[in-house]
Coordinates of C-alpha atoms in Angstrom, one line a residue:
M208 CA 17.2 -11.5 53.5
I209 CA 17.5 -7.5 52.8
E210 CA 19.6 -6.5 50.3
R211 CA 20.8 -2.8 50.9
V212 CA 23.5 -0.7 48.2
R213 CA 24.8 2.4 50.3
P214 CA 26.1 5.6 48.7
L215 CA 30.0 5.5 48.4
R216 CA 32.0 6.1 50.9
R217 CA 35.2 6.2 52.6
R218 CA 36.5 2.9 54.2
M219 CA 37.7 3.3 57.5
V220 CA 40.8 1.4 58.8
L221 CA 40.3 0.0 62.2
P222 CA 42.4 -1.4 64.5
T223 CA 42.5 -5.1 64.6
L224 CA 41.6 -5.7 67.7
T225 CA 38.0 -3.7 66.6
V226 CA 37.5 -7.2 65.1
A227 CA 37.1 -9.4 68.2
A228 CA 35.4 -6.6 69.9
V229 CA 32.8 -6.4 67.5
V230 CA 32.9 -10.4 67.0
V231 CA 32.5 -10.7 71.1
A232 CA 30.2 -8.3 71.4
G233 CA 27.7 -9.9 69.1
C234 CA 28.0 -13.6 70.8
S235 CA 27.3 -14.5 74.8
S236 CA 29.7 -14.3 77.3
G237 CA 30.0 -18.3 77.2
P238 CA 29.7 -21.8 75.1
D239 CA 26.0 -21.1 74.3
Q240 CA 25.5 -21.8 71.0
P241 CA 25.2 -20.9 68.2
D242 CA 26.2 -17.4 68.6
T243 CA 30.2 -18.5 69.2
V244 CA 30.3 -20.1 66.1
A245 CA 28.4 -17.8 63.8
G246 CA 30.5 -15.7 66.1
Q247 CA 33.7 -17.3 65.0
F248 CA 32.9 -17.7 61.1
A249 CA 31.9 -14.1 60.7
E250 CA 35.6 -13.3 62.3
A251 CA 37.1 -15.8 59.8
L252 CA 35.7 -14.6 57.0
E253 CA 36.4 -11.1 57.9
A254 CA 39.9 -12.0 58.2
G255 CA 40.1 -13.7 54.8
D256 CA 40.8 -17.0 56.2
A257 CA 38.7 -18.8 53.7
Q258 CA 39.5 -22.3 55.1
T259 CA 39.1 -20.9 58.5
A260 CA 35.6 -20.7 57.9
A261 CA 34.9 -23.4 55.9
D262 CA 36.6 -25.4 58.3
L263 CA 33.4 -24.3 60.8
T264 CA 30.6 -26.1 58.4
T265 CA 29.6 -29.4 58.1
D266 CA 30.6 -29.5 54.3
P267 CA 34.5 -27.8 54.9
A268 CA 35.8 -28.5 51.3
A269 CA 32.3 -27.1 49.5
A270 CA 32.4 -24.7 51.4
A271 CA 35.9 -23.7 50.6
A272 CA 35.6 -23.6 47.4
V273 CA 32.5 -21.4 46.7
I274 CA 34.0 -18.9 49.8
G275 CA 37.0 -18.6 47.5
G276 CA 35.4 -18.3 44.9
L277 CA 33.4 -15.5 46.1
F278 CA 36.7 -13.9 47.3
E279 CA 37.9 -14.0 43.8
G280 CA 35.1 -12.8 42.0
L281 CA 34.2 -10.0 44.0
G282 CA 38.2 -9.0 44.1
S283 CA 37.9 -9.1 48.0
D284 CA 38.7 -11.1 50.5
S285 CA 37.9 -8.2 53.4
P286 CA 34.5 -7.5 54.0
D287 CA 33.4 -6.6 57.5
V288 CA 31.3 -9.1 58.7
T289 CA 28.8 -8.7 61.9
L290 CA 26.8 -11.2 63.9
G291 CA 23.3 -9.1 63.3
G292 CA 21.3 -11.5 66.1
T293 CA 20.6 -14.9 66.9
G294 CA 16.9 -15.8 66.8
D295 CA 15.0 -19.2 68.3
G296 CA 16.8 -22.4 68.6
D297 CA 19.8 -22.5 66.1
T298 CA 19.8 -20.0 63.5
F299 CA 21.6 -16.4 63.7
E300 CA 21.9 -13.8 60.7
L301 CA 25.2 -11.7 59.4
D302 CA 25.7 -8.4 58.7
V303 CA 28.0 -8.1 55.4
V304 CA 29.6 -5.2 53.8
W305 CA 31.7 -5.4 50.7
R306 CA 34.4 -2.6 49.5
L307 CA 34.5 -3.3 46.1
G308 CA 36.6 -2.1 43.0
P309 CA 40.5 -1.1 42.4
D310 CA 40.9 1.3 45.0
A311 CA 38.5 -0.1 48.1
D312 CA 41.4 0.4 50.1
A313 CA 42.5 3.8 48.6
A314 CA 40.9 7.5 48.6
G315 CA 37.4 6.1 48.0
D316 CA 35.7 3.5 47.1
S317 CA 34.3 2.0 43.8
G318 CA 31.1 0.7 45.5
E319 CA 29.9 -1.0 48.9
W320 CA 27.5 -3.7 48.8
S321 CA 26.0 -4.4 52.4
Y322 CA 23.6 -7.4 53.2
R323 CA 22.0 -9.7 55.9
T324 CA 21.6 -13.2 55.4
A325 CA 20.6 -16.0 57.5
G326 CA 22.0 -19.3 58.7
S327 CA 21.4 -22.2 61.6
A328 CA 24.0 -24.3 63.2
V329 CA 23.8 -28.0 64.1
D330 CA 25.6 -29.7 66.6
G331 CA 27.2 -33.2 65.9
D332 CA 30.4 -35.4 66.7
A333 CA 32.8 -32.3 65.7
G334 CA 30.9 -30.0 67.5
W335 CA 28.9 -27.4 66.9
R336 CA 29.2 -26.5 62.9
I337 CA 27.1 -23.7 60.6
R338 CA 24.9 -25.9 58.5
W339 CA 26.4 -25.4 54.7
D340 CA 24.6 -23.2 52.8
P341 CA 26.0 -21.1 50.3
A342 CA 23.1 -18.5 50.9
V343 CA 24.8 -18.0 54.1
L344 CA 27.4 -16.2 52.7
A345 CA 25.1 -13.8 50.3
P346 CA 21.9 -13.3 49.2
G347 CA 20.9 -15.9 46.3
L348 CA 24.6 -17.7 46.0
T349 CA 23.9 -21.7 45.2
A350 CA 26.2 -23.8 44.8
D351 CA 25.5 -23.2 41.1
T352 CA 26.2 -19.9 40.6
S353 CA 29.0 -17.6 41.3
L354 CA 29.1 -13.6 42.0
R355 CA 31.6 -11.4 40.3
Y356 CA 32.2 -7.5 40.4
V357 CA 32.4 -5.6 37.6
R358 CA 33.0 -2.0 36.6
T359 CA 29.9 -0.7 34.7
Q360 CA 30.5 2.7 32.1
G361 CA 28.4 5.3 30.3
V362 CA 29.1 6.2 27.0
P363 CA 33.1 6.2 26.4
A364 CA 34.4 9.9 26.8
S365 CA 36.8 11.1 23.7
V366 CA 39.8 13.8 24.2
L367 CA 39.7 16.5 21.5
D368 CA 41.9 18.6 20.2
R369 CA 41.5 22.9 20.7
S370 CA 38.7 23.0 17.6
G371 CA 36.7 20.3 19.9
Q372 CA 38.0 17.3 16.7
P373 CA 38.6 13.9 17.8
L374 CA 42.3 13.7 18.7
M375 CA 41.3 10.0 20.9
E376 CA 38.9 7.7 21.1
Q377 CA 38.6 4.5 22.7
R378 CA 38.9 1.7 20.4
V379 CA 38.4 -2.1 19.8
V380 CA 41.7 -3.8 19.5
T381 CA 43.1 -7.5 19.0
L382 CA 45.9 -9.1 20.9
V383 CA 47.6 -11.4 18.4
N384 CA 48.9 -13.7 20.8
L385 CA 51.2 -17.2 20.6
D386 CA 51.5 -20.1 22.8
A387 CA 54.6 -22.6 23.1
T388 CA 53.1 -24.2 20.2
A389 CA 52.5 -21.5 17.4
D390 CA 55.3 -21.8 14.5
P391 CA 57.3 -18.7 13.9
A392 CA 58.2 -19.5 10.8
A393 CA 54.6 -19.7 9.5
V394 CA 53.6 -17.0 11.7
A395 CA 55.9 -13.9 10.8
P396 CA 55.1 -13.9 7.0
V397 CA 51.5 -13.4 7.9
L398 CA 52.3 -10.6 10.8
A399 CA 54.6 -9.0 8.2
T400 CA 52.1 -7.4 5.7
V401 CA 51.3 -5.2 8.7
V402 CA 54.9 -4.9 10.2
P403 CA 57.7 -5.1 8.2
S404 CA 60.1 -5.8 11.5
I405 CA 58.5 -8.9 12.2
T406 CA 60.8 -12.2 11.8
A407 CA 60.2 -16.0 12.6
E408 CA 63.6 -15.1 14.1
S409 CA 61.7 -11.8 16.5
L410 CA 58.9 -14.3 17.4
A411 CA 61.1 -16.9 18.4
A412 CA 63.6 -14.8 20.6
D413 CA 60.5 -13.9 22.2
L414 CA 59.0 -16.8 22.5
A415 CA 61.8 -18.5 24.3
A416 CA 62.1 -15.5 25.9
A417 CA 58.5 -16.1 27.9
G418 CA 59.5 -19.7 28.6
S419 CA 56.1 -21.8 28.7
G420 CA 53.5 -18.6 29.1
P421 CA 52.0 -16.9 26.3
V422 CA 53.5 -13.4 23.8
T423 CA 51.5 -10.8 22.6
A424 CA 53.2 -10.4 19.2
L425 CA 51.2 -7.4 17.6
T426 CA 48.0 -5.2 18.7
L427 CA 46.0 -4.5 15.5
R428 CA 43.5 -1.9 15.2
D429 CA 40.5 -3.2 12.8
E430 CA 41.2 -1.9 9.8
D431 CA 44.9 -3.9 10.4
L432 CA 43.5 -7.5 11.5
A433 CA 40.6 -8.2 8.6
P434 CA 43.2 -8.7 6.2
V435 CA 44.9 -11.2 8.5
E436 CA 42.1 -12.1 9.9
A437 CA 41.8 -15.6 8.4
R438 CA 44.7 -16.2 8.0
L439 CA 45.6 -15.9 11.7
L440 CA 43.1 -18.1 13.0
A441 CA 43.9 -21.2 11.0
L442 CA 47.2 -21.3 12.5
P443 CA 47.7 -23.8 15.4
G444 CA 48.7 -22.1 18.4
V445 CA 47.5 -18.3 17.6
S446 CA 44.3 -16.7 19.3
L447 CA 43.0 -13.3 18.9
V448 CA 41.8 -11.5 21.6
A449 CA 40.0 -8.4 21.9
Q450 CA 40.3 -5.2 24.3
T451 CA 39.6 -2.0 23.7
R452 CA 42.2 1.0 24.5
L453 CA 42.2 4.5 23.5
L454 CA 44.0 5.0 20.4
T455 CA 44.8 8.5 18.6
V456 CA 42.4 9.1 15.6
D457 CA 45.1 8.9 13.2
R458 CA 47.4 6.8 13.8
A459 CA 50.2 8.5 12.5
L460 CA 50.2 11.0 15.6
A461 CA 53.0 10.2 17.8
S462 CA 53.3 12.8 20.8
P463 CA 54.9 12.4 24.5
V464 CA 51.7 14.4 25.4
W465 CA 49.3 11.7 24.9
S466 CA 50.2 9.3 27.7
G467 CA 49.3 12.2 30.2
L468 CA 46.2 12.8 28.3
A469 CA 45.4 9.1 28.2
E470 CA 45.7 9.3 31.9
R471 CA 43.6 12.3 32.7
W472 CA 41.0 10.4 30.2
Q473 CA 41.1 7.4 32.4
D474 CA 40.4 9.4 35.4
G475 CA 37.4 10.9 34.4
Q476 CA 36.4 6.8 33.3
D477 CA 37.0 5.7 36.8
A478 CA 35.1 8.9 37.9
A479 CA 32.1 8.3 35.8
A480 CA 32.6 4.6 36.5
G481 CA 29.5 2.7 38.3
W482 CA 29.7 -0.7 39.6
A483 CA 27.5 -3.9 39.7
V484 CA 27.9 -7.9 41.8
Q485 CA 26.3 -10.1 39.2
S486 CA 24.9 -14.0 40.0
V487 CA 26.2 -15.9 37.1
E488 CA 25.2 -18.9 36.5
S489 CA 26.7 -21.9 34.7
D490 CA 24.8 -22.3 31.6
G491 CA 22.9 -18.9 32.0
P492 CA 23.1 -15.2 31.8
A493 CA 25.0 -12.8 34.1
R494 CA 22.3 -11.5 36.6
R495 CA 22.7 -7.9 38.2
V496 CA 22.0 -8.3 41.9
A497 CA 23.3 -5.2 43.7
G498 CA 25.3 -1.8 42.0
V499 CA 24.9 1.6 41.0
D500 CA 25.0 3.0 37.0
G501 CA 27.9 4.3 35.5
S502 CA 27.4 8.2 33.7
D503 CA 29.1 9.4 30.9
A504 CA 32.2 10.4 31.3
P505 CA 32.9 14.0 29.9
D506 CA 35.4 14.8 27.7
V507 CA 38.8 15.8 27.5
R508 CA 38.9 19.2 25.4
T509 CA 42.6 20.0 24.8
T510 CA 44.4 22.9 23.6
I511 CA 46.2 20.5 20.9
D512 CA 46.0 22.3 17.1
L513 CA 45.5 19.1 15.5
G514 CA 47.2 20.5 12.4
L515 CA 50.4 22.0 13.8
Q516 CA 50.7 19.1 15.3
A517 CA 50.9 16.9 12.2
R518 CA 53.0 20.3 10.5
A519 CA 55.5 19.5 13.4
E520 CA 55.9 15.8 13.3
A521 CA 56.3 16.1 9.7
A522 CA 59.1 18.6 9.9
V523 CA 61.3 16.8 13.0
A524 CA 60.6 13.4 11.2
P525 CA 63.2 13.7 8.1
V526 CA 66.0 14.0 10.9
S527 CA 68.4 11.6 12.3
Q528 CA 69.4 12.7 15.4
P529 CA 66.9 13.3 18.4
A530 CA 64.4 16.5 17.4
V531 CA 61.5 17.9 19.0
V532 CA 59.3 21.1 18.6
V533 CA 57.0 22.6 21.9
A534 CA 54.7 25.2 20.8
V535 CA 52.9 27.5 22.9
E536 CA 50.4 29.9 22.7
P537 CA 52.1 33.3 24.6
S538 CA 48.5 34.6 25.1
T539 CA 47.1 31.7 27.2
G540 CA 50.2 29.9 27.9
A541 CA 48.0 26.7 25.7
V542 CA 50.0 24.4 24.6
R543 CA 49.2 23.5 20.5
A544 CA 52.1 21.2 19.7
V545 CA 54.7 18.8 21.1
A546 CA 56.3 16.7 18.4
Q547 CA 59.3 14.5 18.8
N548 CA 60.9 12.1 16.0
A549 CA 61.4 8.1 16.1
A550 CA 65.2 9.1 17.6
A551 CA 63.8 11.3 20.3
D552 CA 61.5 9.3 21.3
A553 CA 63.9 6.3 22.0
E554 CA 65.2 8.3 24.7
G555 CA 62.0 9.4 26.3
P556 CA 59.5 12.5 26.4
V557 CA 63.2 14.6 25.9
A558 CA 60.8 17.2 24.8
L559 CA 59.6 18.5 27.7
T560 CA 61.5 16.9 30.3
G561 CA 65.3 16.5 28.8
L562 CA 67.8 19.0 29.7
Y563 CA 70.5 20.4 27.8
P564 CA 72.4 23.5 27.7
P565 CA 70.9 25.7 25.4
G566 CA 74.0 27.4 24.3
S567 CA 72.9 31.0 22.5
T568 CA 69.3 31.0 22.4
F569 CA 69.8 31.8 26.5
K570 CA 71.3 35.2 24.3
T571 CA 68.0 36.7 25.1
V572 CA 67.7 35.9 28.6
T573 CA 71.6 37.9 28.9
T574 CA 70.6 40.6 26.8
W575 CA 67.4 41.2 28.6
A576 CA 69.3 41.1 31.9
A577 CA 71.4 44.0 30.7
L578 CA 68.9 46.0 29.2
Q579 CA 66.7 45.9 32.6
A580 CA 70.3 46.8 34.5
G581 CA 71.1 49.5 32.2
V582 CA 74.6 48.4 31.3
A583 CA 73.5 48.8 27.9
D584 CA 70.5 49.7 25.2
P585 CA 69.9 48.6 21.5
D586 CA 72.1 50.9 20.1
T587 CA 75.0 50.8 22.6
V588 CA 78.5 50.1 20.3
L589 CA 79.9 47.4 21.7
P590 CA 83.2 45.4 20.8
C591 CA 82.5 41.7 19.3
P592 CA 86.1 40.4 18.8
G593 CA 86.8 37.0 17.3
V594 CA 87.8 35.8 20.7
A595 CA 87.9 37.3 23.7
T596 CA 89.4 36.2 27.2
I597 CA 87.9 37.2 30.0
E598 CA 88.8 36.2 33.8
D599 CA 91.1 33.6 32.5
R600 CA 87.9 31.8 30.7
T601 CA 89.2 32.3 26.4
I602 CA 85.7 32.8 24.9
P603 CA 85.4 32.4 21.3
N604 CA 83.0 32.9 18.1
D605 CA 81.6 30.7 16.3
D606 CA 84.5 30.2 13.9
S607 CA 86.3 33.2 15.3
F608 CA 84.3 35.7 12.9
D609 CA 85.5 39.6 14.2
L610 CA 82.5 42.0 14.1
G611 CA 84.9 45.2 15.4
A612 CA 82.6 47.5 17.3
V613 CA 78.7 47.4 16.7
P614 CA 75.9 47.8 18.0
L615 CA 74.0 45.9 20.7
H616 CA 71.5 44.7 18.2
T617 CA 74.2 43.8 15.3
A618 CA 75.5 41.8 18.1
F619 CA 72.9 39.8 19.2
A620 CA 71.4 39.0 15.2
R621 CA 74.5 38.0 14.5
S622 CA 74.7 36.3 18.1
C623 CA 78.2 37.4 19.5
N624 CA 79.5 35.4 22.0
T625 CA 82.1 37.6 23.3
T626 CA 80.2 40.6 23.4
M627 CA 77.9 38.3 25.8
A628 CA 80.6 37.3 27.8
R629 CA 82.1 40.6 28.5
L630 CA 77.8 42.3 29.2
A631 CA 77.2 39.6 31.7
V632 CA 80.6 40.3 33.3
G633 CA 79.6 43.2 35.5
L634 CA 75.8 41.9 36.0
P635 CA 74.9 41.3 39.8
A636 CA 75.7 37.4 40.6
D637 CA 71.8 36.5 40.4
A638 CA 71.5 38.7 37.3
L639 CA 70.7 35.5 34.9
T640 CA 68.8 33.8 37.3
D641 CA 66.5 36.6 38.3
A642 CA 65.8 37.1 34.3
A643 CA 65.5 33.5 33.9
A644 CA 63.0 33.2 36.1
Q645 CA 60.9 36.2 34.4
F646 CA 61.0 34.2 31.3
G647 CA 59.7 30.7 33.0
L648 CA 63.1 29.4 33.0
G649 CA 63.7 27.5 36.2
I650 CA 59.6 28.2 37.2
D651 CA 57.9 24.4 38.5
Y652 CA 54.5 24.1 36.9
V653 CA 52.4 21.8 38.0
T654 CA 49.8 21.2 34.7
P655 CA 47.1 19.1 35.2
G656 CA 47.6 16.6 32.5
L657 CA 51.6 17.4 31.4
V658 CA 54.4 16.8 33.5
T659 CA 57.3 19.3 32.3
V660 CA 60.6 20.2 33.6
T661 CA 62.3 23.6 32.4
G662 CA 65.7 24.4 33.6
S663 CA 68.4 25.4 36.1
V664 CA 69.7 29.5 35.7
P665 CA 72.0 29.2 38.6
V666 CA 73.0 31.9 40.7
T667 CA 76.7 33.0 38.9
E668 CA 79.4 33.3 42.2
S669 CA 82.2 34.0 40.1
A670 CA 82.8 36.5 36.6
A671 CA 84.4 33.2 35.2
Q672 CA 80.7 31.4 35.8
R673 CA 78.4 34.6 34.5
V674 CA 81.1 34.2 31.4
E675 CA 79.7 30.6 30.5
S676 CA 76.1 31.4 31.8
A677 CA 75.9 34.2 29.5
I678 CA 76.0 32.3 26.4
G679 CA 73.8 29.2 28.2
Q680 CA 76.6 26.9 28.8
G681 CA 77.9 26.2 32.7
T682 CA 75.7 25.0 34.4
V683 CA 72.6 26.5 32.7
T684 CA 70.5 23.8 31.3
A685 CA 66.6 23.8 29.8
S686 CA 64.0 21.4 28.1
P687 CA 62.6 22.5 25.1
F688 CA 59.3 22.8 26.5
G689 CA 61.6 25.8 29.4
M690 CA 62.9 27.5 26.2
A691 CA 58.8 27.5 24.4
M692 CA 58.4 29.0 27.8
V693 CA 61.0 31.7 26.9
A694 CA 59.9 32.4 23.9
A695 CA 56.2 32.9 25.0
S696 CA 57.5 35.3 27.6
I697 CA 58.8 37.3 25.3
V698 CA 56.3 37.8 23.8
R699 CA 53.6 38.6 26.7
G700 CA 56.2 40.1 28.7
S701 CA 55.5 37.7 31.8
P702 CA 55.6 33.8 31.9
P703 CA 51.9 32.7 30.9
L704 CA 50.9 29.4 33.1
P705 CA 51.1 26.5 30.8
M706 CA 47.9 24.4 29.7
I707 CA 46.8 21.2 27.9
V708 CA 43.7 20.8 28.9
Q709 CA 40.9 23.2 27.9
S710 CA 40.5 26.0 31.0
E711 CA 43.0 23.7 33.5
P712 CA 46.3 26.2 33.7
A713 CA 49.1 25.2 35.3
T714 CA 50.1 26.3 39.1
A715 CA 53.8 27.6 39.1
D716 CA 56.1 27.3 42.4
R717 CA 56.0 31.1 42.7
T718 CA 55.4 34.3 41.1
V719 CA 57.8 36.4 39.3
D720 CA 57.6 40.5 38.1
A721 CA 56.6 40.8 35.2
A722 CA 59.5 42.0 32.5
S723 CA 59.7 45.8 31.5
E724 CA 57.6 46.2 28.5
T725 CA 60.3 48.2 27.1
T726 CA 62.9 46.2 27.5
T727 CA 61.0 43.3 26.0
A728 CA 59.9 45.2 23.1
A729 CA 63.7 46.2 22.1
L730 CA 64.0 42.3 22.5
R731 CA 61.9 41.6 20.5
T732 CA 63.2 44.3 17.1
M733 CA 66.4 42.4 17.9
M734 CA 65.4 38.7 17.5
R735 CA 63.3 39.9 14.2
E736 CA 66.8 41.0 12.7
T737 CA 68.3 38.0 13.7
V738 CA 65.6 36.4 11.7
T739 CA 66.2 39.3 8.4
D740 CA 69.5 39.9 8.9
G741 CA 71.5 37.4 11.4
T742 CA 72.2 33.6 11.9
A743 CA 68.5 32.3 10.4
T744 CA 68.2 34.1 7.6
A745 CA 66.9 31.1 6.5
L746 CA 63.6 32.2 7.4
R747 CA 63.4 35.9 6.6
D748 CA 60.7 34.5 3.6
I749 CA 58.3 34.2 6.9
P750 CA 56.1 37.3 7.9
E751 CA 55.9 38.8 11.0
L752 CA 58.7 35.9 12.6
I753 CA 61.1 36.3 15.5
G754 CA 63.5 34.2 16.6
K755 CA 67.5 33.3 18.1
T756 CA 70.1 30.4 17.2
G757 CA 72.0 28.8 19.8
T758 CA 74.5 26.0 19.2
A759 CA 75.3 24.7 22.4
E760 CA 78.4 22.8 23.1
Y761 CA 77.9 19.4 25.2
G762 CA 80.4 16.1 26.6
D763 CA 84.0 17.1 26.5
N764 CA 82.6 20.0 23.8
S765 CA 83.4 18.2 20.6
G766 CA 80.2 17.8 19.9
A767 CA 77.0 20.6 20.0
H768 CA 73.3 20.9 19.9
G769 CA 71.4 22.8 17.6
W770 CA 68.2 25.0 18.6
F771 CA 66.1 27.3 17.3
I772 CA 63.6 29.7 19.7
A773 CA 60.9 31.9 17.6
A774 CA 57.5 33.3 18.0
Q775 CA 55.0 34.4 15.1
N776 CA 51.6 36.5 16.4
D777 CA 50.1 34.6 19.2
L778 CA 52.3 31.1 18.7
A779 CA 56.1 30.8 20.1
F780 CA 57.9 27.3 20.2
A781 CA 61.5 25.8 20.3
V782 CA 63.1 23.8 18.1
F783 CA 66.2 21.4 19.7
V784 CA 68.4 19.3 17.4
A785 CA 70.4 16.6 19.7
G786 CA 74.3 16.6 17.8
A787 CA 73.2 18.7 15.0
G788 CA 76.3 20.5 15.1
S789 CA 75.1 24.2 14.2
S790 CA 71.5 25.2 14.7
A791 CA 71.3 25.3 11.2
P792 CA 68.8 21.5 11.2
A793 CA 67.0 23.2 13.8
V794 CA 65.8 26.2 11.6
E795 CA 65.2 23.9 9.1
V796 CA 62.7 22.2 11.0
A797 CA 61.2 25.5 11.9
G798 CA 61.3 26.2 8.3
R799 CA 59.1 22.6 7.1
M800 CA 56.8 23.4 9.7
L801 CA 56.4 27.2 9.3
R802 CA 56.0 26.9 5.4
G803 CA 54.0 23.3 5.9

C-alpha cells in the first residue's frame, strides 16, 4: 500500500455522470468478477452511501460501523474512489482521495490525502462480495482503530496595538455547563461570586429553556475559575470544559472593533493551519498517518492606541444614554479608538454603522460649501435672527437666541441655525452632497478588519430641503465613524483612507477632489473659535483643540441627540450621545477623554 500526501489544491466539482463513467472505465464491460463488485463498492463509497457499500461486503454489520465511523472521523463522506486495477484472481486495488477540512468544498482544501489500498472479492451464496477487511478503506485501518481528521497549528498569533503591545491573545477559558440534574439553588451562590447578577431563578429559566439539553451558565478565565473550581466540581450536574478563545488582555476593554479583528486573526490562523489524519486506538495514543505541519500565523498589528482606547471607554462609561467615541488619525487614517458604553452595546455597533441626523456638526460641511462657492467668507456679516422663515420652513436657533448681524465666523462658533439655513438656500442642489463627499461623508469604505458606514447626504432638489440639510436634519444621516472622518478630513484637507490593520488601508468606492486648503484653513480657525468663544467653551483649557458641537432632533422632534466633533493636532474624533437633549454631554465626554 502506498500513501501519498499531495499539495493543497482547489477541488473540482464534476458532474454526477463522471463518477459512473470513471467506475465503468475501471471495470470490465461484462459480468467478470471481482471488477464489477469492486467497482460497485468504489461507487458507493464515493457517493457517501455507507450502507450500500457495507452490503457489498461479507460482513455488512461490521463494515457499516467502520465505514460510518470513517466518514465521521474524517469529517467527510465524499471521497474520490476509483478502481486502480485488478490483479490475478480475485484481487483489486482502489485509488482514494480525501479532501479534508472545513473549506474542502469551497475556496480551497485544508488538506488532501491520497492513497491506494488492496482488497479481494469472494464468490459465495449471496454472489460476489468484497471480503471484509477495514484495511480496504484506508492504510492500517483495523477493527480496533479509527481515523480522525484534526487541524494543527503553530504558535498562536496575537493581536497587537499600534505600539506592539498585546491587545488580544488566545487563552484557555472554562465553560461551566449544567445538565438537567443540576440544582440552580446550589450553583447560583457559587457563580454569583464571579457574576453577581446570576441567580437561582436565572439559572432555572435557562435550564427550562434548554429542555433536557445542557446549559453553559458561564465562561470563566483561569483567574476567575481558581477560587470556585473545587466548589463547582463538588456539585452534581456541573461539568467544567476547557476551551481556547481569543480574549482581550485587559478584560475591561470592550469595543465593537474586536469582532472584526478576531475574524482577521482567525483568517490568519486558518491560512497557517496544518492538518493531520490520526490513527486512534481504543487503548493507545494517536498516531499520525498523513498530514502537513501548521506554521506560526503572523500577529495582527492594529492601529488601536491602547491608552486612548482606555480613556475613551472610561469617558463614555458614566453616561446613562448610549454614548460612543470614534477617533481617527488624519495623517494616516489609522483608527485609534472606538468606544461604546453598555447602553450603546445593547443596540449594536452603533459607533461604526449607526445612522443619525448629525445636527449642527454638519454646519462644517455647509460652511465649507458656502466658502468654496464664494457666497461668503469668514468675515462676511450676515443676519442671525432668533427665528427665520425660509421657503415656508420656520427655523429657530437654540432657545431662539438672536445675535443680530454678525460675521460668519461668529455665527458658526455660536451655531446659528438661521444663518446657515439662509446660506444653503443659495447653493446648487448638489453642493452639500459634493462638499460632504470631500470630507468623506457618503463615501463607502471597504476596510480590512472593519465594517463601517459613513452616512448619506442626498441631493436637495428644493430650497426647503436645503434649509433642512444645512443644519444636519431632514434626509441627512451620519454615523459617529462618518463624522470622525469629517473631522479628520478637515485637518488633512481630504478624506484619509481608514485603516485598523497596519499597512492595510481601505479602498473607497470613489475618489473626490481635495478640498481647498484656504477654505479648510478658514474652517479650522472657526472651529477653534467654537472652543474658545462659542458653544464648546467648556473645553477652552485644552490647547489647540478645534471642534463643532451639534444637537440633532429626531422622531417627532421632541428629543435630540448630542454631538461633538473635534481635532487636536493629529487626532480627530467624534462623540455621540443618543437622546442627550443637547451637545453638553458629548462635550463632557470629550473633556474626560482628553484630560484623562
